[in-house]
Coordinates of C-alpha atoms in Angstrom, one line a residue:
Chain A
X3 CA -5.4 97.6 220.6
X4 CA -3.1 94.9 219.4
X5 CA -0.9 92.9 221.6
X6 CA 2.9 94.4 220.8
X7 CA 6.0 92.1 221.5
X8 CA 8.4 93.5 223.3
X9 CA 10.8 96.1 221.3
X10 CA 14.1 94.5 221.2
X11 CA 15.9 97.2 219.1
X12 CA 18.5 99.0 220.8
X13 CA 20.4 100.7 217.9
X14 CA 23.6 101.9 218.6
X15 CA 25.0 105.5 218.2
X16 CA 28.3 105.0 217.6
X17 CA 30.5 108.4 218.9
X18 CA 32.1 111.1 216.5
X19 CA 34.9 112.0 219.1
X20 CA 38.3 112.4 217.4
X21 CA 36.6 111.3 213.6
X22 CA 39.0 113.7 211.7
X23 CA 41.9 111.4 213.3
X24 CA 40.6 108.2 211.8
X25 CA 40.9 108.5 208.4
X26 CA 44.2 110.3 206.2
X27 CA 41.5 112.2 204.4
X28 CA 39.7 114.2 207.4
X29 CA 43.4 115.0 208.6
X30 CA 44.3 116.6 205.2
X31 CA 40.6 118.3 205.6
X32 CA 41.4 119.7 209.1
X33 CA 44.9 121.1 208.1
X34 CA 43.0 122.9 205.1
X35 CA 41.0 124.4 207.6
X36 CA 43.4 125.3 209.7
X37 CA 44.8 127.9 206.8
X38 CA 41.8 130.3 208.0
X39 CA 44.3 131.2 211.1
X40 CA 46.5 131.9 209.0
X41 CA 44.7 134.0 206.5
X42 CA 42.8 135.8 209.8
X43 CA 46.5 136.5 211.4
X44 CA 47.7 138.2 208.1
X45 CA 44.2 140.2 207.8
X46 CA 45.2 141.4 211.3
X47 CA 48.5 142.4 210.4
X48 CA 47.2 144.5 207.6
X49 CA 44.2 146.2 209.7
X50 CA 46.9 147.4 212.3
X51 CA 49.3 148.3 209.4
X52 CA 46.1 150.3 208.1
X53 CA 45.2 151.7 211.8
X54 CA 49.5 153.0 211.7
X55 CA 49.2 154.9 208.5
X56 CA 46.0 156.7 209.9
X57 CA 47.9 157.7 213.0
X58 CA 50.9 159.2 210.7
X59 CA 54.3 159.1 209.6
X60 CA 56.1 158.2 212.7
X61 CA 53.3 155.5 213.7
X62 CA 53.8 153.9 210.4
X63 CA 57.4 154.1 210.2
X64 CA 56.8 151.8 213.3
X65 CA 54.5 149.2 211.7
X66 CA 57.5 149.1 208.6
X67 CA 60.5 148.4 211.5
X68 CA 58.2 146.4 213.4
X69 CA 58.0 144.1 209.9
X70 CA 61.8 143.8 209.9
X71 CA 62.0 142.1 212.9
X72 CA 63.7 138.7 212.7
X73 CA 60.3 137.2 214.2
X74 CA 57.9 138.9 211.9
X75 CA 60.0 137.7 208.9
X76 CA 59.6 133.8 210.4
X77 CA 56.2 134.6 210.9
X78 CA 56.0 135.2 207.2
X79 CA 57.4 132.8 205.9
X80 CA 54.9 130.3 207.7
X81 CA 52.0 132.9 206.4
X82 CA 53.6 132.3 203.3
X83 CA 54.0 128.3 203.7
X84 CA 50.3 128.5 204.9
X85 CA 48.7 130.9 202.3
X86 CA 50.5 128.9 199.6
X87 CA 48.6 125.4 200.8
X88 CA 45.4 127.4 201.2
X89 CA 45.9 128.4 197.7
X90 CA 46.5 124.7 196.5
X91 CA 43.6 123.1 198.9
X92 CA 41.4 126.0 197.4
X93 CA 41.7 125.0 193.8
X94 CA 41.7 121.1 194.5
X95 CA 38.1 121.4 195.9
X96 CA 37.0 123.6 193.5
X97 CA 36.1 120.9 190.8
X98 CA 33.5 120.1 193.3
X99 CA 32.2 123.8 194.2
X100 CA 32.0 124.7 190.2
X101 CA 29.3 124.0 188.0
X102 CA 30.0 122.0 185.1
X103 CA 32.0 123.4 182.1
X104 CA 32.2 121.8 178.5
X105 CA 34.6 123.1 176.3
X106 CA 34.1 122.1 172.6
X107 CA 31.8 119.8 173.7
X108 CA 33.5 117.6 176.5
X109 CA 33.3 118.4 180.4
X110 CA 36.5 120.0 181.7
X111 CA 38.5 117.3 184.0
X112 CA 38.4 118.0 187.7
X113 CA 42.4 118.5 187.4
X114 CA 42.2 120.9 184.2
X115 CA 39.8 123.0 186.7
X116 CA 42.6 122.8 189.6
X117 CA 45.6 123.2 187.2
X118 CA 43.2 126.7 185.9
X119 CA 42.5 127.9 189.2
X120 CA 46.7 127.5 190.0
X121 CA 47.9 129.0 186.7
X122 CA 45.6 132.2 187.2
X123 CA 47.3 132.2 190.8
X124 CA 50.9 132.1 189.3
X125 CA 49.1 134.8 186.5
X126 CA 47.3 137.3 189.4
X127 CA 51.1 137.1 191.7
X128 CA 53.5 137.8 188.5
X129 CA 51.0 140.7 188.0
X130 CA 50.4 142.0 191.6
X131 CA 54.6 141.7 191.6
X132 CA 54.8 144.1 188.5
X133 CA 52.5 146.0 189.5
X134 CA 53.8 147.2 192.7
X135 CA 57.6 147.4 191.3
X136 CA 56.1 149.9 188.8
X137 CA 54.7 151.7 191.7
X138 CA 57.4 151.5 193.6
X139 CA 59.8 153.3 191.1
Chain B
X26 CA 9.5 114.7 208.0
X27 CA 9.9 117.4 211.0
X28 CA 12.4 119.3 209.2
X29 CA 12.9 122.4 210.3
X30 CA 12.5 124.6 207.1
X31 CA 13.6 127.7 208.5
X32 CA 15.4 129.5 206.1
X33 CA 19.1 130.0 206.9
X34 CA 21.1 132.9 206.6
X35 CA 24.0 131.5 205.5
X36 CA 24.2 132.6 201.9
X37 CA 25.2 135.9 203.1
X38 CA 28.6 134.3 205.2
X39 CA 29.3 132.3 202.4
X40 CA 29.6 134.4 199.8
X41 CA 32.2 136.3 201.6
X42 CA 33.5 133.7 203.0
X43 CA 34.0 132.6 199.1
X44 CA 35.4 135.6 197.9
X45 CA 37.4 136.1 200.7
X46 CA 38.8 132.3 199.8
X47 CA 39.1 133.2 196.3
X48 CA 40.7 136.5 196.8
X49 CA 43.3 134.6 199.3
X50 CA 44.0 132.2 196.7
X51 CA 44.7 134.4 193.7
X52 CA 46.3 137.3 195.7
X53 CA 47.5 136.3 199.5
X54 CA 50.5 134.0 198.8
X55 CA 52.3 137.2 196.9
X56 CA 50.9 139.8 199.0
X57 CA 52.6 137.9 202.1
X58 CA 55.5 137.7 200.0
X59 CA 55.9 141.4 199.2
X60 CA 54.6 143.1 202.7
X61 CA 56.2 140.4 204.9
X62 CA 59.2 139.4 203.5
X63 CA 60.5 141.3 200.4
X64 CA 59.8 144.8 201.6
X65 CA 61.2 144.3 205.1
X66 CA 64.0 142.7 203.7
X67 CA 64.9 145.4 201.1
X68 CA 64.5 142.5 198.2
X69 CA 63.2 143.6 194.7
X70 CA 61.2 146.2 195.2
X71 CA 63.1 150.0 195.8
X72 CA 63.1 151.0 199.7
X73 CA 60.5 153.6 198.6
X74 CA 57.8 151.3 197.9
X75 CA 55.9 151.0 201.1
X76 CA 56.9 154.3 202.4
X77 CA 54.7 156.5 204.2
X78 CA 54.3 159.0 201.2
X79 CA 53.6 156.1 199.3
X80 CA 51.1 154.0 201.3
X81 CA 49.9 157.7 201.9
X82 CA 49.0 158.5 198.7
X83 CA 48.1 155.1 198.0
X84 CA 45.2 155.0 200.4
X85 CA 44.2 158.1 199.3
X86 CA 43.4 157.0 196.1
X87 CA 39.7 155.6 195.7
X88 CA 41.4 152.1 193.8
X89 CA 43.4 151.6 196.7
X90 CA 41.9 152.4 199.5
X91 CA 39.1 150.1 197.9
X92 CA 42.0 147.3 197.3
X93 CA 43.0 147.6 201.4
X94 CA 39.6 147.6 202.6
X95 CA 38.6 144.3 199.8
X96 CA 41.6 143.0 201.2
X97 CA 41.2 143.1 204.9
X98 CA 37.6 142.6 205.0
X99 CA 37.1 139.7 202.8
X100 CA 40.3 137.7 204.7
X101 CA 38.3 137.9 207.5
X102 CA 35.4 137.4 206.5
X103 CA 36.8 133.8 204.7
X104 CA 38.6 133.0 207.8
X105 CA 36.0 133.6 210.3
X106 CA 33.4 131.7 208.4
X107 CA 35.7 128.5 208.0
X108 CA 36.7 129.1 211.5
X109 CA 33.3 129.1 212.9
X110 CA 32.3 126.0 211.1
X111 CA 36.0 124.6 212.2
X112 CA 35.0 125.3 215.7
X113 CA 31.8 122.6 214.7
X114 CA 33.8 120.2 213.7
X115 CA 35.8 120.1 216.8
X116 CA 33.1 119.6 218.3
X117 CA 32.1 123.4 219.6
X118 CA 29.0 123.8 218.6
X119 CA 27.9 126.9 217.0
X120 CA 26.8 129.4 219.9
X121 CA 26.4 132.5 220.1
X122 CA 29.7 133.2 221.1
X123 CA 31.0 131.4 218.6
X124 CA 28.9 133.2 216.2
X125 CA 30.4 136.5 217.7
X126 CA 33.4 136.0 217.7
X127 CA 33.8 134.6 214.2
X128 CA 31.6 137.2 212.1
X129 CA 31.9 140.0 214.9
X130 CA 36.0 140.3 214.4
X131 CA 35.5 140.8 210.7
X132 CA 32.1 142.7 210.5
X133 CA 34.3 145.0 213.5
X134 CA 37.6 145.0 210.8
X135 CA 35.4 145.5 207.7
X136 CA 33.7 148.7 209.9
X137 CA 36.8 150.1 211.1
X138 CA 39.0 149.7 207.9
X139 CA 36.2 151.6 206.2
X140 CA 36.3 154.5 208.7
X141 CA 40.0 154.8 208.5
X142 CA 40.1 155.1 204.4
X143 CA 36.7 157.0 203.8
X144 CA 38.4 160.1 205.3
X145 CA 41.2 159.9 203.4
X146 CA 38.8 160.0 200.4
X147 CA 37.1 162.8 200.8
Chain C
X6 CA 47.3 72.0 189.6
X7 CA 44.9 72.3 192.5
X8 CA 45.2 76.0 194.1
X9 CA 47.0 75.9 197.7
X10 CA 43.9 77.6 199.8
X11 CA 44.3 80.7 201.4
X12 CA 43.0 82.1 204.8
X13 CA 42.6 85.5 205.4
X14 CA 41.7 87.3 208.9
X15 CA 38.1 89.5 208.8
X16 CA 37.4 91.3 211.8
X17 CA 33.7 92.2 212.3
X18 CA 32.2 94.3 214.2
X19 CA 29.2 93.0 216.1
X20 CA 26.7 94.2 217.7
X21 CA 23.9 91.9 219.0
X22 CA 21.5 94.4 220.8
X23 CA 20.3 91.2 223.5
X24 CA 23.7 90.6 224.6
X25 CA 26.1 92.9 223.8
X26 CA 25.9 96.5 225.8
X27 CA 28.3 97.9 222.7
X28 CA 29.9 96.7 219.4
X29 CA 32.3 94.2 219.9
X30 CA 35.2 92.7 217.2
X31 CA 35.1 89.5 216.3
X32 CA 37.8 87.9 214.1
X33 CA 36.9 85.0 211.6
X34 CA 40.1 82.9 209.8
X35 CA 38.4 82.6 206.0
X36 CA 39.5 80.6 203.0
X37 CA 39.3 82.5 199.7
X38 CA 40.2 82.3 196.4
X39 CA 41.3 85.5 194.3
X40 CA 38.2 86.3 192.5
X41 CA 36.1 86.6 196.1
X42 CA 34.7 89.8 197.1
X43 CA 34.1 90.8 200.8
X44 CA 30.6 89.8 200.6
X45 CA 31.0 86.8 199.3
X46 CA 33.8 86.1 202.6
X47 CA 31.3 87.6 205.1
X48 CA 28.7 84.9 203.4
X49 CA 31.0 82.5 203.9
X50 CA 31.2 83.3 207.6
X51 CA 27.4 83.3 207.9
X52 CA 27.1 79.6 206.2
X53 CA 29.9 78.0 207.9
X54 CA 31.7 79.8 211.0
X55 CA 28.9 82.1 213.0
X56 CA 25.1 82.3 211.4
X57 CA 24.1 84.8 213.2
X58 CA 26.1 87.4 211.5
X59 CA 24.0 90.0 210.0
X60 CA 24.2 92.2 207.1
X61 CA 22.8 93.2 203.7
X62 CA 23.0 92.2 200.6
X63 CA 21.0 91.7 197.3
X64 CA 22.5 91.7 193.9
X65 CA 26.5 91.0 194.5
X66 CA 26.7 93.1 191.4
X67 CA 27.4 97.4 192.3
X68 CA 23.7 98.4 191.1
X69 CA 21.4 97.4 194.7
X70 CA 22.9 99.3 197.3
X71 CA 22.3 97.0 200.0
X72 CA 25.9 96.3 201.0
X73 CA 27.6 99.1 202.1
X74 CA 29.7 99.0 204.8
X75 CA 33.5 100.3 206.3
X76 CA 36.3 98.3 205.0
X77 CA 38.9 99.2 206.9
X78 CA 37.5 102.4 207.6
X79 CA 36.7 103.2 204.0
X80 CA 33.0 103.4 202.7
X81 CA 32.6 100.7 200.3
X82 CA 30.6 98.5 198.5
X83 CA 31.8 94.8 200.1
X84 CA 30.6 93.0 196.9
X85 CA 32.5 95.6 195.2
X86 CA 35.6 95.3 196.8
X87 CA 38.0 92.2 196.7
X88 CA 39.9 90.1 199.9
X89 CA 42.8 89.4 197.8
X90 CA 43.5 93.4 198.3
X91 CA 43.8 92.8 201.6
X92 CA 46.0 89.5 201.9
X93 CA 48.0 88.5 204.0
X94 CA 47.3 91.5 206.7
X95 CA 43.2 90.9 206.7
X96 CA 40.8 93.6 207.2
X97 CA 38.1 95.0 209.2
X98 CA 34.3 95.7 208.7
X99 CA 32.3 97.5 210.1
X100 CA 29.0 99.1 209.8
X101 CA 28.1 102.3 207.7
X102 CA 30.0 105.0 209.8
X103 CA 27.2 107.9 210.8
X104 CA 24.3 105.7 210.9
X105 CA 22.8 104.2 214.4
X106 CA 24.1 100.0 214.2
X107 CA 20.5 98.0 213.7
X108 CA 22.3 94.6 214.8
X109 CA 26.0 93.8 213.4
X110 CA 26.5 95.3 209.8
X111 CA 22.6 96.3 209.4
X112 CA 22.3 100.2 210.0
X113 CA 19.1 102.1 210.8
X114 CA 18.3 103.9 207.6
X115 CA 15.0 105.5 208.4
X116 CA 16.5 109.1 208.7
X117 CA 17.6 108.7 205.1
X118 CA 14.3 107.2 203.9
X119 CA 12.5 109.6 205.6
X120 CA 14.8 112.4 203.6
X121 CA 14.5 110.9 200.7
X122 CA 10.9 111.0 200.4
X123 CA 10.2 114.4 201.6
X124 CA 12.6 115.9 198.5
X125 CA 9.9 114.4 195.9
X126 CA 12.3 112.3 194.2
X127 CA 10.3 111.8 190.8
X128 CA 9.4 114.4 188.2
X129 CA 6.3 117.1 188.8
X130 CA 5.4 118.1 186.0
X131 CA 5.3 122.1 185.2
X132 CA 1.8 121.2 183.8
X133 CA 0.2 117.8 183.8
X134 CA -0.5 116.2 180.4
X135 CA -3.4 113.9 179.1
X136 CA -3.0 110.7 177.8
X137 CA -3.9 112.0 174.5
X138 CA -1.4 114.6 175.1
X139 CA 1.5 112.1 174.8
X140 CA 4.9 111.5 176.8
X141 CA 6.7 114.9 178.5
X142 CA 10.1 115.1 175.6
X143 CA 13.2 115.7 176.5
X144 CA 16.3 115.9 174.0
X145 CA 19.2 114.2 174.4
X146 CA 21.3 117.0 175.5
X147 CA 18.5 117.7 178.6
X148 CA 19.0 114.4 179.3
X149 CA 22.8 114.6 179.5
X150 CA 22.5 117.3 181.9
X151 CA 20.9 115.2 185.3
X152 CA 22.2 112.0 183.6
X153 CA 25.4 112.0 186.4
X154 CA 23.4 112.7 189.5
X155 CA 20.6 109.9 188.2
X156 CA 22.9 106.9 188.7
X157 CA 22.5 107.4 192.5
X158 CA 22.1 103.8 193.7
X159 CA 21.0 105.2 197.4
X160 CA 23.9 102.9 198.7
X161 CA 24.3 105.6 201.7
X162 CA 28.2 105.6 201.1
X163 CA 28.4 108.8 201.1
X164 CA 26.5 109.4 204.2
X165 CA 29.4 107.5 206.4
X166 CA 31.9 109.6 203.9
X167 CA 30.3 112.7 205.5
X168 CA 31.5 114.0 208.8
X169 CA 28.8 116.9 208.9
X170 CA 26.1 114.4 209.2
X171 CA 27.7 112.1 211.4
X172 CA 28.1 115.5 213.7
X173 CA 24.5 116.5 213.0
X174 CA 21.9 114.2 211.3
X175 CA 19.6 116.6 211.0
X176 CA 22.1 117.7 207.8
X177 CA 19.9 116.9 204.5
X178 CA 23.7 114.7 203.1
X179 CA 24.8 114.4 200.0
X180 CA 23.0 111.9 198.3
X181 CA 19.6 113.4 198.9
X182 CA 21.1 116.3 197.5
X183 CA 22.6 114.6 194.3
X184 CA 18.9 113.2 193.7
X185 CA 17.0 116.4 194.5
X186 CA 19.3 117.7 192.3
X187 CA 18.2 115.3 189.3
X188 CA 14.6 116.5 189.3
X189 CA 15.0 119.9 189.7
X190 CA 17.4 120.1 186.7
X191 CA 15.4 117.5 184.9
X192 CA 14.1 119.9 181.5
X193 CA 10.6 118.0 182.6
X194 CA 10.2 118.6 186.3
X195 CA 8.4 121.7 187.7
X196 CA 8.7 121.3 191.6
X197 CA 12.4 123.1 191.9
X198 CA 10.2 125.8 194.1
X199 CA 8.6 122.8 196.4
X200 CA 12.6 121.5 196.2
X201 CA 14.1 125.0 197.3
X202 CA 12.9 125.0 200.8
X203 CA 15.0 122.0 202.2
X204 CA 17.9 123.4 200.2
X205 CA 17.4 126.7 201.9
X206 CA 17.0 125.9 205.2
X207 CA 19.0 125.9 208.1
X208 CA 19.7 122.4 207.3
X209 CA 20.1 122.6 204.3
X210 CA 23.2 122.4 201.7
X211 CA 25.1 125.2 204.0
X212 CA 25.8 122.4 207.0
X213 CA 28.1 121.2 203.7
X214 CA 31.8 122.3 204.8
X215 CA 33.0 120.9 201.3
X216 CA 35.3 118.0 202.4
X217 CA 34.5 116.1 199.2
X218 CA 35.1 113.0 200.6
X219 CA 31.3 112.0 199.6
X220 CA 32.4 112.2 195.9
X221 CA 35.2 110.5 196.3
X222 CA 33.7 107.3 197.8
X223 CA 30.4 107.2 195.9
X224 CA 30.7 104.0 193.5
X225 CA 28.5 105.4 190.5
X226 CA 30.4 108.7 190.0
X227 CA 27.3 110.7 191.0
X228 CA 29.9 113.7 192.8
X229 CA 27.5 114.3 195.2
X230 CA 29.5 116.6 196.9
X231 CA 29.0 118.9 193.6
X232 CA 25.2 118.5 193.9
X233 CA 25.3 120.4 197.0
X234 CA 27.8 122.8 196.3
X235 CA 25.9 123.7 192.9
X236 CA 22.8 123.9 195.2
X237 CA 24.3 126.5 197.7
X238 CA 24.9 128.9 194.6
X239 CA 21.1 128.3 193.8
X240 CA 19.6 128.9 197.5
X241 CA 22.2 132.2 197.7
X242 CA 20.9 133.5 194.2
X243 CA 17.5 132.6 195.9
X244 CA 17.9 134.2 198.8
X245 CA 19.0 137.5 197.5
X246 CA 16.7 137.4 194.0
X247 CA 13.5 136.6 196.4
X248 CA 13.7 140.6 196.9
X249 CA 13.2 141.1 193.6
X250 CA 11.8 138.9 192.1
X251 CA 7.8 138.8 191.8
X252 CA 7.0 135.9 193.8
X253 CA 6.6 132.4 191.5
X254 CA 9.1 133.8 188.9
X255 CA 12.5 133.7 190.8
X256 CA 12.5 129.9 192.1

């Protein structure tokens, strides 16, 4: 065997504790997130609306009053606040989730992707609106 | 390299958790908007609309009831995935709790919702 | 007109493994003039205030990949980014985040060697050709299809960018992706199959949470952060095609 000088090398691991915190970017990342609460809470909300209209008329009339509260309204409103951003952070990582798409020949911009992802938002909302006015008439 | 090339099973999670993200994207912000806020709050839409003859009906119907249970299912199924890798990130690392919790709640919802509509189907 | 000299504030973080029991600052006063990157200060350091600083460096000109380091917390090239951007406040370097510290700037990159060579990072052919035979073709618009993900320069930016391998290095990271990426779209390569299994496994692309911040650091424009992404769509469409697929067909 051959004579080995000592091992001086003693790397360093530096620790991840609190790493979202140290740079804007991560922060934006965590509060992105952070939407899935939000779309989990409204799920939620839905499945017990769902569980109501099984149990009948009265238990659903329930569910409906139980909407009109003053706190389920605030609550919807930051559902709405929070389903809105989810909507936005969705679209601005999708350049990087999609393959790439040429269109007359050139690659398709990273914000024509995000502004197409948002416009068939605003498209899919004015039609779910119309579409449930109809019904409801 | 000692790679461990066990294959993962993730492709299943993230394809929901995909078109659960997707279908929260195109669909959630107005759907809040109409069940949470316009409805109770008698705006736009006539006092009929989510009544129980009307969500009744609707659930009966094989589009809707499919609509409620895409819905419900894939929300969950978006959420608990990004959740359970959130929990990672934090620095929880993924157990099996974790991993109960976070695709148990909306394998559970997706289970349930489908046993309350399919009777109303047939 | 002589220039009035300027002195601008660099803290480094140092880390001398037969002294120090953890990284340490250390602030050097520097004299610049406008066109001097941060490598060329931290070289000033190293010839005139402390030579013992360590820290790569090769070509001073974005193409090596030897100099990567946190500039005020940002992954960056240092002979690619300039002092006079930071004047009057100064700045702070520090080592590649993610990666164990070597001695001062100098990270141990083994892991990502070690990566890089197990995804077969050159072309495998589909069936080998004689001399006689002549060179494997490729058109232009083949070409144009890897081009992006072949400028990878191995710099390892992207590796500090990503939090999922700083929480778990066992995470194949984005640039190995972008560059098994190359050669499996490449119109001459044949090993996508051999490829498959470290995109498939358990840590593979799916450790990827999409933050995105690897793209946005990386200073050829590779978007590794699209590599993987692309690559989960291909492991999902493998996973579920395996079924049916005839085996050898699918991949």
């Amino acid at each position: 065997m051959r004579a080995v000088a000592p091992n001086r090398r003693r790397p360093y691991v530096r620790s991840m504790v609190g790493w979202w915190r140290k740079n804007p970017y991560f922060v934006e990342y965590m509060i992105h997130e952070g939407s899935a609460f939000f779309v989990a809470a409204y799920a939620l909300i839905l499945m017990v609306g769902l569980l109501r209209l099984t149990q009948g008329e009265a238990a659903w009339n329930g569910w409906l009053t139980a909407l009109r509260s003053p706190l389920s309204i605030a609550g919807h409103l930051i559902l709405l606040v929070a389903m809105l951003y989810h909507a936005w952070t969705w679209f601005t990582i999708m350049p990087i989730t999609l393959p790439p798409i040429f269109v007359a020949g050139k690659r398709l911009s990273a914000t024509a992707i995000t502004a197409g992802g948002l416009a068939a938002t605003l498209l899919t909302s004015v039609l779910l609106l119309l579409l449930v006015w109809r019904l409801g008439t | 390299m000692s790679a461990n090339l066990k294959r993962s099973n993730q492709p299943i999670f993230w394809l929901l958790f995909g078109a659960g993200g997707m279908l929260s994207a195109l669909l959630g912000p107005m759907l809040v908007f109409i069940t949470g806020i316009a409805i109770p709050l008698g705006l736009i839409f006539s006092p009929e609309t989510m009544s129980y003859s009307h969500m009744h009906a609707f659930a009966h119907h094989w589009i809707g009831a499919g609509f409620i249970w895409v819905i419900v299912s894939l929300f969950l199924w978006h959420a608990g995935h990004r959740i359970f890798h959130s929990l990672h990130d934090v620095g929880i690392h993924a157990g099996t709790l974790a991993r109960i919790i976070c695709y148990g709640i909306p394998l559970l919802a997706t289970v349930l919702a489908a046993r309350s509509l399919i009777p109303s189907l047939i | 007109m002589s220039e009035i000299e300027k002195i601008i504030p660099i803290e480094v973080l140092r880390y001398r493994p037969e002294q120090d029991t953890e990284p340490v600052l250390q602030t050097f006063q520097v004299p610049f003039t406008d066109d001097m990157s941060v490598l060329q200060g931290l070289q000033y350091i190293k010839d005139y205030l402390d030579g013992s600083l360590s820290f790569r460096w090769s070509c001073r000109m974005a193409i090596c990949g030897s100099c990567g380091m946190m500039v005020n917390g940002i992954p960056s090239l240092s002979c690619k980014t300039f002092l006079r951007d930071y004047y009057p406040v100064g700045l702070r370097i520090e080592a590649l985040a993610h990666f164990p510290i070597e001695r001062d700037l100098v990270i141990v990159m083994d892991d990502f060697i070690e990566k890089l060579e197990s995804i077969k990072p050159y072309i495998i052919p589909k069936k080998p050709r004689t001399l006689i035979e002549g060179e494997y073709l490729q058109t232009p618009t083949e070409r144009d299809a890897y081009e992006q993900f072949s400028s990878c320069i191995n710099c390892m930016l992207c590796y500090a960018a990503c939090p999922q391998y700083g929480l778990n290095s066992k995470f194949i990271g984005p640039g190995i992706m972008a560059l098994l990426h190359r050669y499996n779209i490449d119109s001459r390569d044949g090993g996508k199959a051999q490829r498959m299994e470290m995109v498939n496994a358990e840590d593979g692309v799916f450790d990827c949470t999409a933050v995105g911040y690897c793209s946005k650091v990386c200073p050829k424009h590779v978007d590794p952060g699209n590599a993987v992404n692309l690559n989960k769509m291909e492991s999902a469409k493998d996973y579920f095609l395996r079924f049916v697929m005839p085996k050898g067909t699918g991949k």
